[in-house]
CSV table of C-alpha atoms and ligand atoms in Angstrom, one decimal:
chain,number,residue,atom,x,y,z
A,14,MET,CA,94.5,113.4,238.8
A,15,SER,CA,92.0,110.7,239.6
A,16,ARG,CA,88.3,111.4,240.1
A,17,ARG,CA,88.5,109.9,243.5
A,18,LEU,CA,91.2,112.3,244.7
A,19,ARG,CA,89.4,115.3,243.2
A,20,ALA,CA,86.2,114.2,245.0
A,21,CYS,CA,88.2,114.0,248.2
A,22,LEU,CA,89.8,117.4,247.7
A,23,ALA,CA,86.4,118.9,247.0
A,24,ALA,CA,85.0,117.4,250.1
A,25,VAL,CA,87.7,118.9,252.4
A,26,LEU,CA,85.5,121.6,253.6
A,27,ALA,CA,82.9,119.1,254.6
A,28,ALA,CA,85.7,117.2,256.4
A,29,ALA,CA,84.2,114.1,254.8
A,30,CYS,CA,87.5,112.8,253.4
A,31,LEU,CA,90.0,114.1,255.9
A,32,SER,CA,91.3,110.6,256.7
A,33,THR,CA,92.0,109.9,253.1
A,34,LEU,CA,93.8,113.1,252.2
A,35,PRO,CA,97.3,113.0,250.8
A,36,ALA,CA,98.5,115.0,253.8
A,37,ALA,CA,97.7,112.0,256.0
A,38,ALA,CA,100.8,110.3,254.8
A,39,SER,CA,101.3,108.3,257.9
A,40,PRO,CA,99.7,104.9,258.0
A,41,ASP,CA,96.1,104.8,259.0
A,42,SER,CA,95.9,103.1,262.3
A,43,ALA,CA,92.4,102.0,261.7
A,44,SER,CA,93.4,99.7,258.8
A,45,PRO,CA,96.5,97.5,259.0
A,46,PHE,CA,99.2,98.1,256.4
A,47,ASP,CA,98.5,95.6,253.6
A,48,PRO,CA,100.8,96.2,250.6
A,49,ARG,CA,99.7,94.5,247.3
A,50,PRO,CA,100.7,95.0,243.7
A,51,GLY,CA,98.9,97.8,241.9
A,52,SER,CA,96.6,96.6,239.1
A,53,ALA,CA,98.3,96.2,235.6
A,54,GLY,CA,95.3,97.9,234.0
A,55,ALA,CA,93.0,100.8,234.7
A,56,GLY,CA,89.9,98.9,233.8
A,57,ASP,CA,89.4,100.2,230.3
A,58,PRO,CA,86.8,98.0,228.5
A,59,LEU,CA,88.6,98.4,225.1
A,60,PHE,CA,92.2,98.3,226.4
A,61,PRO,CA,92.4,96.0,229.4
A,62,THR,CA,96.0,96.6,230.3
A,63,LEU,CA,96.2,100.2,229.4
A,64,GLY,CA,96.9,102.4,232.4
A,65,ASN,CA,97.5,101.0,235.8
A,66,GLY,CA,96.0,101.0,239.3
A,67,GLY,CA,97.3,101.8,242.8
A,68,TYR,CA,98.6,105.3,242.2
A,69,ASP,CA,97.7,108.7,240.8
A,70,VAL,CA,100.2,110.8,238.8
A,71,GLY,CA,100.3,114.5,239.6
A,72,HIS,CA,103.2,115.6,237.4
A,73,TYR,CA,105.5,114.3,234.6
A,74,ASP,CA,108.9,115.7,233.8
A,75,LEU,CA,110.2,114.3,230.6
A,76,SER,CA,113.7,114.8,229.2
A,77,PHE,CA,114.0,113.4,225.6
A,78,ASP,CA,117.1,113.7,223.6
A,79,PHE,CA,116.6,112.9,219.9
A,80,THR,CA,119.0,112.5,217.0
A,81,PRO,CA,117.3,113.1,213.7
A,82,VAL,CA,117.8,110.7,210.7
A,83,ALA,CA,119.3,108.0,213.0
A,84,TYR,CA,116.2,108.2,215.2
A,85,ASP,CA,118.2,107.2,218.3
A,86,PHE,CA,116.9,108.7,221.6
A,87,THR,CA,117.6,108.7,225.3
A,88,GLY,CA,114.9,109.6,227.8
A,89,ARG,CA,114.5,110.2,231.4
A,90,ILE,CA,111.0,110.6,233.0
A,91,ARG,CA,110.4,111.8,236.5
A,92,ILE,CA,107.0,111.0,237.8
A,93,SER,CA,105.5,112.6,240.9
A,94,ALA,CA,102.6,110.3,242.1
A,95,THR,CA,100.6,109.5,245.1
A,96,ALA,CA,99.7,105.9,246.2
A,97,THR,CA,96.0,105.2,246.2
A,98,GLN,CA,96.4,101.9,248.1
A,99,ASP,CA,99.2,100.2,250.1
A,100,LEU,CA,101.6,99.2,247.3
A,101,SER,CA,104.1,96.4,247.1
A,102,SER,CA,104.7,97.1,243.4
A,103,PHE,CA,103.2,99.2,240.6
A,104,ASN,CA,103.2,99.2,236.9
A,105,LEU,CA,104.0,101.8,234.1
A,106,ASP,CA,103.1,101.3,230.5
A,107,THR,CA,106.1,101.3,228.1
A,108,ASP,CA,107.0,99.9,224.7
A,109,GLY,CA,110.1,99.5,222.6
A,110,HIS,CA,112.4,101.0,225.3
A,111,THR,CA,115.6,99.6,226.8
A,112,ILE,CA,115.3,100.4,230.5
A,113,ASP,CA,118.5,101.7,232.0
A,114,SER,CA,117.5,102.3,235.6
A,115,VAL,CA,114.5,102.8,237.8
A,116,THR,CA,114.5,104.6,241.1
A,117,VAL,CA,111.7,105.3,243.6
A,118,ASP,CA,112.4,108.3,245.9
A,119,GLY,CA,116.0,108.2,244.7
A,120,ALA,CA,116.6,104.5,245.7
A,121,ALA,CA,117.3,101.9,243.0
A,122,ALA,CA,114.2,99.8,242.5
A,123,ARG,CA,113.8,96.3,241.1
A,124,TRP,CA,111.9,96.2,237.9
A,125,SER,CA,110.8,93.7,235.1
A,126,LEU,CA,109.1,93.9,231.7
A,127,SER,CA,106.2,91.8,230.6
A,128,PRO,CA,103.8,91.8,227.6
A,129,GLY,CA,100.6,93.8,227.8
A,130,SER,CA,97.7,94.0,225.4
A,131,SER,CA,99.1,97.2,224.0
A,132,GLY,CA,102.9,97.5,224.5
A,133,GLN,CA,104.6,96.2,227.7
A,134,GLU,CA,104.1,96.5,231.4
A,135,LEU,CA,107.1,97.8,233.4
A,136,THR,CA,106.6,96.5,237.0
A,137,VAL,CA,108.5,98.4,239.6
A,138,VAL,CA,109.2,97.0,243.1
A,139,PRO,CA,110.2,99.8,245.6
A,140,VAL,CA,112.8,98.9,248.3
A,141,GLU,CA,110.1,99.6,250.9
A,142,PRO,CA,106.4,99.1,250.1
A,143,LEU,CA,104.4,102.4,249.8
A,144,HIS,CA,101.6,103.4,252.2
A,145,ASP,CA,98.3,104.5,250.8
A,146,HIS,CA,98.2,108.3,250.2
A,147,ARG,CA,101.9,108.5,250.3
A,148,PRO,CA,103.5,110.9,247.7
A,149,PHE,CA,106.4,109.3,245.9
A,150,ARG,CA,108.7,110.0,242.9
A,151,VAL,CA,109.7,107.5,240.2
A,152,GLU,CA,112.5,108.1,237.8
A,153,VAL,CA,113.1,105.9,234.8
A,154,ALA,CA,116.1,106.3,232.5
A,155,TYR,CA,115.7,104.6,229.1
A,156,HIS,CA,116.8,104.7,225.5
A,157,GLY,CA,115.7,103.3,222.2
A,158,ASN,CA,115.3,104.0,218.5
A,159,GLY,CA,112.2,105.5,216.9
A,160,LYS,CA,112.4,103.1,214.0
A,161,ASP,CA,112.8,100.0,216.1
A,162,PRO,CA,111.1,97.2,214.1
A,163,ARG,CA,108.9,96.4,217.2
A,164,SER,CA,105.3,96.5,216.0
A,165,GLY,CA,104.5,98.7,219.0
A,166,LEU,CA,106.1,101.9,217.8
A,167,THR,CA,103.1,103.2,215.8
A,168,GLY,CA,102.9,106.4,217.8
A,169,TRP,CA,105.9,107.7,215.9
A,170,ARG,CA,105.4,109.6,212.7
A,171,TYR,CA,108.5,109.9,210.5
A,172,MET,CA,109.2,113.0,208.5
A,173,SER,CA,111.1,112.6,205.2
A,174,ASP,CA,113.9,114.9,206.4
A,175,GLY,CA,114.6,112.7,209.4
A,176,GLY,CA,112.4,114.4,212.1
A,177,PHE,CA,109.4,113.0,213.9
A,178,ALA,CA,106.1,113.9,215.4
A,179,SER,CA,104.0,112.1,218.0
A,180,ALA,CA,100.5,110.9,217.4
A,181,ALA,CA,99.9,108.9,220.5
A,182,GLN,CA,96.2,108.5,220.7
A,183,ALA,CA,94.8,106.1,221.9
A,184,SER,CA,97.4,103.9,223.5
A,185,ARG,CA,100.8,104.9,222.1
A,186,ALA,CA,102.2,107.5,224.5
A,187,ASP,CA,104.1,104.5,226.0
A,188,THR,CA,106.3,104.4,222.8
A,189,PHE,CA,107.8,107.8,223.9
A,190,ALA,CA,108.1,107.3,227.6
A,191,PRO,CA,107.0,105.0,230.5
A,192,VAL,CA,103.7,106.5,231.7
A,193,ASN,CA,100.3,105.7,233.2
A,194,ASP,CA,98.7,105.5,229.8
A,195,THR,CA,95.1,106.0,230.7
A,196,PRO,CA,92.9,109.0,229.9
A,197,SER,CA,91.7,108.9,233.5
A,198,ASP,CA,95.0,109.9,235.1
A,199,LYS,CA,95.6,113.4,233.9
A,200,ALA,CA,98.7,115.3,235.1
A,201,THR,CA,100.7,118.5,234.5
A,202,TRP,CA,103.9,118.2,232.4
A,203,ASP,CA,107.3,119.6,231.8
A,204,PHE,CA,109.1,118.6,228.6
A,205,HIS,CA,112.8,119.1,227.9
A,206,ILE,CA,113.4,118.1,224.3
A,207,THR,CA,117.0,118.1,223.1
A,208,ALA,CA,117.9,118.2,219.4
A,209,PRO,CA,120.9,119.2,217.2
A,210,ASP,CA,121.2,122.9,216.4
A,211,GLY,CA,119.2,123.7,213.3
A,212,TRP,CA,116.3,121.5,214.3
A,213,THR,CA,113.2,122.8,216.1
A,214,ALA,CA,111.5,121.0,218.9
A,215,ALA,CA,107.9,121.3,220.0
A,216,ALA,CA,105.7,120.0,222.8
A,217,ASN,CA,102.4,120.8,224.5
A,218,GLY,CA,102.1,123.9,226.5
A,219,ASP,CA,104.4,127.0,226.5
A,220,LEU,CA,108.0,127.1,225.3
A,221,THR,CA,109.7,128.6,228.4
A,222,GLY,CA,113.2,128.8,226.9
A,223,THR,CA,116.1,127.1,225.2
A,224,ARG,CA,119.6,126.4,226.5
A,225,PRO,CA,122.8,124.9,225.0
A,226,ALA,CA,123.0,121.2,225.7
A,227,GLY,CA,126.6,120.7,224.6
A,228,GLY,CA,127.9,119.0,221.4
A,229,SER,CA,126.1,121.5,219.2
A,230,ARG,CA,122.7,120.5,220.6
A,231,THR,CA,120.0,122.6,222.2
A,232,THR,CA,117.4,121.7,224.9
A,233,TRP,CA,113.9,123.2,224.5
A,234,ASP,CA,111.9,123.6,227.7
A,235,PHE,CA,108.1,123.5,227.7
A,236,ARG,CA,105.6,123.7,230.6
A,237,LEU,CA,102.0,122.6,230.5
A,238,ASP,CA,100.2,123.8,233.6
A,239,SER,CA,96.9,122.3,232.8
A,240,PRO,CA,96.5,118.6,233.4
A,241,MET,CA,96.7,116.4,230.3
A,242,ALA,CA,96.0,112.8,229.5
A,243,THR,CA,99.0,110.9,228.1
A,244,GLU,CA,97.2,110.2,224.8
A,245,LEU,CA,97.4,113.9,224.0
A,246,MET,CA,101.2,114.2,224.2
A,247,GLY,CA,102.5,116.1,221.2
A,248,ILE,CA,106.2,116.2,220.9
A,249,SER,CA,108.3,116.6,217.8
A,250,VAL,CA,111.6,117.5,216.3
A,251,ASP,CA,111.8,118.6,212.7
A,252,ARG,CA,113.0,121.3,210.2
A,253,GLN,CA,110.0,123.5,211.3
A,254,THR,CA,109.3,127.0,212.2
A,255,TYR,CA,107.2,128.7,214.9
A,256,LEU,CA,104.6,131.3,213.8
A,257,SER,CA,103.2,133.2,216.7
A,258,GLY,CA,100.2,135.4,217.2
A,259,GLU,CA,97.5,136.3,219.6
A,260,GLY,CA,93.9,135.0,219.8
A,261,PRO,CA,90.9,136.4,221.6
A,262,HIS,CA,91.5,137.9,225.1
A,263,GLY,CA,95.2,137.3,224.9
A,264,VAL,CA,95.2,133.5,224.2
A,265,ARG,CA,98.8,132.9,223.0
A,266,LEU,CA,99.0,131.4,219.6
A,267,ARG,CA,102.0,129.5,218.3
A,268,HIS,CA,101.9,127.3,215.2
A,269,LEU,CA,104.4,125.1,213.7
A,270,VAL,CA,104.9,124.6,209.9
A,271,PRO,CA,107.7,123.2,207.8
A,272,GLU,CA,110.4,125.9,207.7
A,273,ASP,CA,110.5,125.9,203.9
A,274,GLN,CA,106.7,126.3,203.5
A,275,VAL,CA,105.9,129.3,205.7
A,276,ALA,CA,104.4,131.3,202.8
A,277,THR,CA,102.0,128.4,202.0
A,278,TYR,CA,100.8,127.8,205.6
A,279,ARG,CA,100.9,131.3,207.2
A,280,PRO,CA,97.5,132.3,205.7
A,281,ILE,CA,96.0,129.0,206.8
A,282,VAL,CA,97.1,129.1,210.4
A,283,GLU,CA,96.0,132.7,210.6
A,284,HIS,CA,92.3,131.4,210.6
A,285,THR,CA,92.8,130.1,214.1
A,286,GLY,CA,91.9,133.2,216.0
A,287,GLU,CA,88.5,133.6,214.4
A,288,GLN,CA,87.8,129.8,214.9
A,289,ILE,CA,88.5,130.2,218.7
A,290,ALA,CA,86.2,133.2,218.8
A,291,TRP,CA,83.5,131.3,217.0
A,292,LEU,CA,83.7,128.3,219.3
A,293,GLU,CA,83.8,130.5,222.4
A,294,HIS,CA,80.7,132.3,221.2
A,295,THR,CA,78.9,129.1,220.2
A,296,LEU,CA,79.8,127.2,223.4
A,297,GLY,CA,79.6,130.1,225.8
A,298,VAL,CA,82.8,128.9,227.4
A,299,LYS,CA,86.2,130.4,227.0
A,300,TYR,CA,89.1,128.5,225.4
A,301,PRO,CA,90.2,126.2,228.2
A,302,PHE,CA,94.0,126.7,228.0
A,303,SER,CA,96.4,129.7,227.8
A,304,THR,CA,98.0,128.6,224.6
A,305,TYR,CA,96.9,127.1,221.3
A,306,GLY,CA,98.3,126.4,217.9
A,307,VAL,CA,98.2,124.1,214.9
A,308,GLN,CA,101.2,122.0,213.8
A,309,ILE,CA,101.2,121.1,210.1
A,310,VAL,CA,103.8,118.5,209.3
A,311,ARG,CA,105.7,118.2,206.0
A,312,ASP,CA,104.7,114.6,205.5
A,313,GLY,CA,104.7,111.3,207.4
A,314,TYR,CA,101.2,111.9,208.8
A,315,GLY,CA,97.9,112.1,207.0
A,316,ASP,CA,95.4,112.4,209.8
A,317,ALA,CA,94.5,115.2,212.3
A,318,LEU,CA,94.8,114.9,216.0
A,319,GLU,CA,93.8,117.1,219.0
A,320,ASN,CA,97.1,117.0,220.9
A,321,GLN,CA,96.5,119.3,223.9
A,322,THR,CA,97.2,123.0,223.0
A,323,LEU,CA,98.8,121.9,219.7
A,324,SER,CA,96.6,120.1,217.2
A,325,LEU,CA,98.5,118.0,214.7
A,326,PHE,CA,97.7,118.0,210.9
A,327,GLY,CA,99.0,116.1,207.9
A,328,PRO,CA,99.6,118.4,204.8
A,329,ASN,CA,96.9,116.6,202.8
A,330,TRP,CA,94.1,118.6,204.5
A,331,PHE,CA,95.3,121.8,202.9
A,332,LYS,CA,96.1,120.7,199.4
A,333,ASN,CA,93.1,122.5,197.9
A,334,ALA,CA,93.3,125.5,200.2
A,335,ALA,CA,93.6,127.9,197.3
A,336,THR,CA,90.2,127.0,196.0
A,337,SER,CA,88.2,125.7,199.0
A,338,THR,CA,87.9,126.4,202.7
A,339,THR,CA,86.6,123.0,203.7
A,340,TYR,CA,90.0,122.4,205.5
A,341,THR,CA,88.6,124.8,208.1
A,342,ASN,CA,86.1,122.2,209.1
A,343,THR,CA,89.0,119.9,210.2
A,344,MET,CA,90.7,122.8,212.0
A,345,VAL,CA,87.4,123.4,213.9
A,346,HIS,CA,87.0,119.7,214.6
A,347,GLU,CA,90.4,119.5,216.4
A,348,LEU,CA,89.9,122.9,218.1
A,349,THR,CA,86.6,121.7,219.5
A,350,HIS,CA,88.4,118.8,221.0
A,351,GLN,CA,90.4,121.2,223.2
A,352,TRP,CA,87.1,121.7,225.1
A,353,PHE,CA,85.7,118.2,224.5
A,354,GLY,CA,88.4,115.6,225.1
A,355,ASP,CA,91.3,117.6,226.3
A,356,SER,CA,89.8,119.8,229.0
A,357,VAL,CA,86.8,117.4,229.7
A,358,THR,CA,88.4,114.0,229.2
A,359,PRO,CA,86.5,110.7,229.0
A,360,THR,CA,87.3,108.3,231.9
A,361,ASP,CA,88.0,105.4,229.4
A,362,TRP,CA,88.0,104.8,225.7
A,363,GLN,CA,84.5,103.4,225.6
A,364,GLN,CA,83.3,106.9,226.3
A,365,ALA,CA,85.0,108.3,223.2
A,366,TRP,CA,81.8,109.6,221.7
A,367,LEU,CA,82.1,112.4,224.3
A,368,ASN,CA,85.2,113.5,222.3
A,369,GLU,CA,84.2,112.8,218.8
A,370,GLY,CA,80.5,113.5,218.9
A,371,PRO,CA,80.9,117.2,219.8
A,372,ALA,CA,83.9,117.6,217.5
A,373,VAL,CA,81.9,116.3,214.5
A,374,TYR,CA,78.8,118.1,215.6
A,375,TYR,CA,80.3,121.6,216.1
A,376,ALA,CA,82.4,121.3,212.9
A,377,ALA,CA,79.2,120.5,211.0
A,378,ARG,CA,77.6,123.6,212.6
A,379,TRP,CA,80.6,125.6,211.5
A,380,ALA,CA,80.3,124.3,208.0
A,381,ASP,CA,76.5,125.1,208.0
A,382,GLU,CA,77.1,128.7,209.2
A,383,GLN,CA,79.8,129.1,206.6
A,384,GLY,CA,77.3,128.0,204.0
A,385,THR,CA,79.5,125.1,202.7
A,386,ALA,CA,77.4,122.1,203.9
A,387,SER,CA,74.0,121.7,205.6
A,388,LEU,CA,74.0,120.4,209.1
A,389,GLU,CA,70.5,118.9,208.6
A,390,ASP,CA,71.6,117.0,205.5
A,391,LYS,CA,74.7,115.6,207.2
A,392,MET,CA,72.6,114.5,210.2
A,393,ARG,CA,69.9,112.9,208.1
A,394,THR,CA,72.5,110.8,206.2
A,395,ALA,CA,74.4,110.0,209.5
A,396,TYR,CA,71.1,109.0,211.2
A,397,ARG,CA,70.3,106.5,208.5
A,398,GLN,CA,73.9,105.0,208.6
A,399,LEU,CA,73.9,104.9,212.4
A,400,ALA,CA,70.9,102.5,212.3
A,401,THR,CA,73.0,99.9,210.6
A,402,VAL,CA,76.3,100.6,212.5
A,403,ARG,CA,74.6,100.3,215.9
A,404,ARG,CA,74.2,96.5,215.3
A,405,THR,CA,77.7,95.9,213.8
A,406,ASP,CA,80.0,98.2,215.8
A,407,GLY,CA,77.8,98.9,218.9
A,408,PRO,CA,75.8,102.0,219.8
A,409,PRO,CA,77.6,105.4,220.3
A,410,GLY,CA,77.9,104.9,224.1
A,411,LYS,CA,78.9,101.2,223.9
A,412,PRO,CA,81.3,100.8,220.9
A,413,THR,CA,83.1,97.5,220.5
A,414,ALA,CA,86.2,99.3,219.1
A,415,LEU,CA,87.6,102.8,218.6
A,416,GLY,CA,87.6,104.9,215.5
A,417,GLY,CA,84.2,104.0,214.1
A,418,PHE,CA,81.3,105.9,212.6
A,419,ASN,CA,79.2,105.2,215.7
A,420,ILE,CA,81.5,107.3,217.9
A,421,TYR,CA,82.1,110.1,215.4
A,422,ASP,CA,79.0,110.9,213.3
A,423,GLY,CA,76.9,108.7,215.5
A,424,GLY,CA,77.9,110.7,218.5
A,425,ALA,CA,77.1,113.9,216.6
A,426,VAL,CA,73.6,112.5,215.8
A,427,VAL,CA,73.0,112.0,219.6
A,428,LEU,CA,73.8,115.7,220.2
A,429,TYR,CA,71.6,116.7,217.3
A,430,ALA,CA,68.8,114.6,218.7
A,431,LEU,CA,69.2,116.3,222.1
A,432,ASN,CA,69.1,119.7,220.5
A,433,GLN,CA,66.0,118.8,218.5
A,434,ARG,CA,64.3,117.5,221.7
A,435,VAL,CA,65.1,120.4,224.1
A,436,GLY,CA,65.6,123.3,221.7
A,437,GLU,CA,68.7,125.4,220.9
A,438,GLU,CA,68.6,127.5,224.1
A,439,ARG,CA,68.3,124.6,226.6
A,440,PHE,CA,70.8,122.6,224.5
A,441,GLY,CA,73.3,125.4,224.8
A,442,GLN,CA,72.9,125.5,228.6
A,443,ILE,CA,73.4,121.7,228.8
A,444,MET,CA,76.6,121.8,226.8
A,445,LYS,CA,77.9,124.8,228.7
A,446,SER,CA,77.3,123.4,232.1
A,447,TRP,CA,78.9,120.1,231.0
A,448,LEU,CA,82.1,121.9,230.0
A,449,LEU,CA,82.2,124.0,233.2
A,450,LYS,CA,81.3,121.2,235.6
A,451,HIS,CA,84.0,118.8,234.4
A,452,ARG,CA,86.6,121.4,233.3
A,453,GLN,CA,90.2,120.0,233.4
A,454,ALA,CA,88.8,116.7,234.7
A,455,ASN,CA,87.4,113.4,233.7
A,456,ALA,CA,83.8,112.4,233.0
A,457,ASP,CA,81.7,109.7,231.4
A,458,SER,CA,78.4,109.1,229.6
A,459,GLU,CA,76.5,108.8,232.9
A,460,ASP,CA,77.9,112.1,234.0
A,461,PHE,CA,76.7,113.6,230.7
A,462,ILE,CA,73.2,112.2,231.3
A,463,ASP,CA,73.1,113.4,234.9
A,464,ASN,CA,74.2,116.9,233.7
A,465,ALA,CA,71.5,117.0,231.0
A,466,VAL,CA,68.8,116.0,233.5
A,467,SER,CA,69.9,118.4,236.2
A,468,THR,CA,70.5,121.4,233.9
A,469,ALA,CA,67.2,121.0,232.0
A,470,HIS,CA,65.3,119.9,235.2
A,471,ASP,CA,63.9,117.2,233.0
A,472,ALA,CA,64.0,113.6,234.2
A,473,SER,CA,62.7,112.3,230.9
A,474,LEU,CA,66.1,113.1,229.4
A,475,ARG,CA,67.6,110.1,231.2
A,476,PRO,CA,65.6,107.4,229.3
A,477,PHE,CA,65.9,109.6,226.2
A,478,LEU,CA,69.7,109.7,226.2
A,479,GLU,CA,70.0,106.1,227.4
A,480,SER,CA,68.1,104.9,224.3
A,481,TRP,CA,70.2,107.1,222.0
A,482,LEU,CA,73.5,106.1,223.6
A,483,TYR,CA,73.0,102.4,224.4
A,484,GLY,CA,70.1,101.2,222.2
A,485,LEU,CA,70.5,98.8,219.3
A,486,ASP,CA,67.9,100.7,217.3
A,487,ASN,CA,67.7,104.4,216.4
A,488,PRO,CA,65.0,106.2,218.4
A,489,PRO,CA,62.8,108.4,216.3
A,490,MET,CA,64.3,111.8,215.5
A,491,ALA,CA,62.4,114.7,217.2
A,492,GLY,CA,61.3,117.3,214.7
A,493,HIS,CA,61.9,114.9,211.8
A,494,PRO,CA,59.0,112.4,211.7
A,495,ASP,CA,59.9,111.6,208.1
A,496,TRP,CA,63.4,110.3,209.0
A,497,SER,CA,63.1,106.5,208.9
A,498,THR,CA,64.4,104.7,212.0
A,499,SER,CA,65.4,101.6,210.1
B,26,ZN,ZN1,88.3,113.9,216.5
């Protein structure tokens, strides 16, 4: 859901936005109907053609039928959206798919494919142009192969037994389905994943049931009631097993591990409940979703990713689990993202420090409290490195690319500096109000600064955070006059 629509909905009581509410589906007599193409990009500074303009998705319903080993798939996505301008055409992001049909409100629509900076643009021309605020439904049927040699298919992770998992961040959800692939357009989801009997499907949210699909295949139905950005899509089919449990105050836990490695991974995934409890206590904010779990894949993936309600891990993190608990730092990192990144989602990718800064920072606090690594030592080292990185890769709030030290440890240093400046109690209040104010929504760095200033009643935090986030030099570190700024 877009920020604009949310602002309007919030303003209903004040009657300030009544003329722009979705309910006002008839054309506004004050402004003439003027249909134009929706933008081919959502304005992301780092991915100019990622996402699209002119509409706001409320719900996705994805049917995805996958054949292991061969990697063939057929898909059908139903998108419930609302126009945010008069639309003559609009775009979806897609890549590597053969499009079979496109309808808008049940009527066949003209469509075309063209190259984008990350994947392709699917341009849809409805039979009749759409009025601003009008709800509409798009349905796209498509098929493809997960091992298509197209360079775009990097969101796919291939398991050695013939299964797959999705690691879509930042711009690869479009390799699984045509979507509005921007973090700023969050929507609720239904998933219907079909696989041959003997294989197990997973997706974000709750498994609501399974049903026979014919031909010795089963469809697995999932529902995610909390809005999610497309980048956090976590679907998979593999020889894997569900392990379920219960977290604090009834949070449903369901984990996925390779079916032949349950004994290895059960003791590891069982740490999850205590990690949720620790974060809830540290943040003062309850876990933001009804379900959580970790998915440990057999191979084919070596990273870790905060897919909403189902964090994804390569097996490499747990290799030394018998002798060391440092793998829990990574688990806490991805769990922290469920609050920072998944519930409160940056408006665009240049704001990614708002995801990674807190994830690194709270994982470092966890390690410090566990006695495995000192937070202060880590921040001292990171502070020194950030001084150099600011000039090569940009400061934490204005990175020139994704995935760098400036966003991760650099973002954590910004939070550490804020903590040093205002003290632990005030810092906790700032982070808590940030999470509550922007819960299940989008926010950016300026929102973060506004919240810090208003929560602490301290206008000086604005120039303070601006210099930390946007400056080309490290500001001095409060409380550590001995830390060199250069
Ligand atoms: Zn992260």
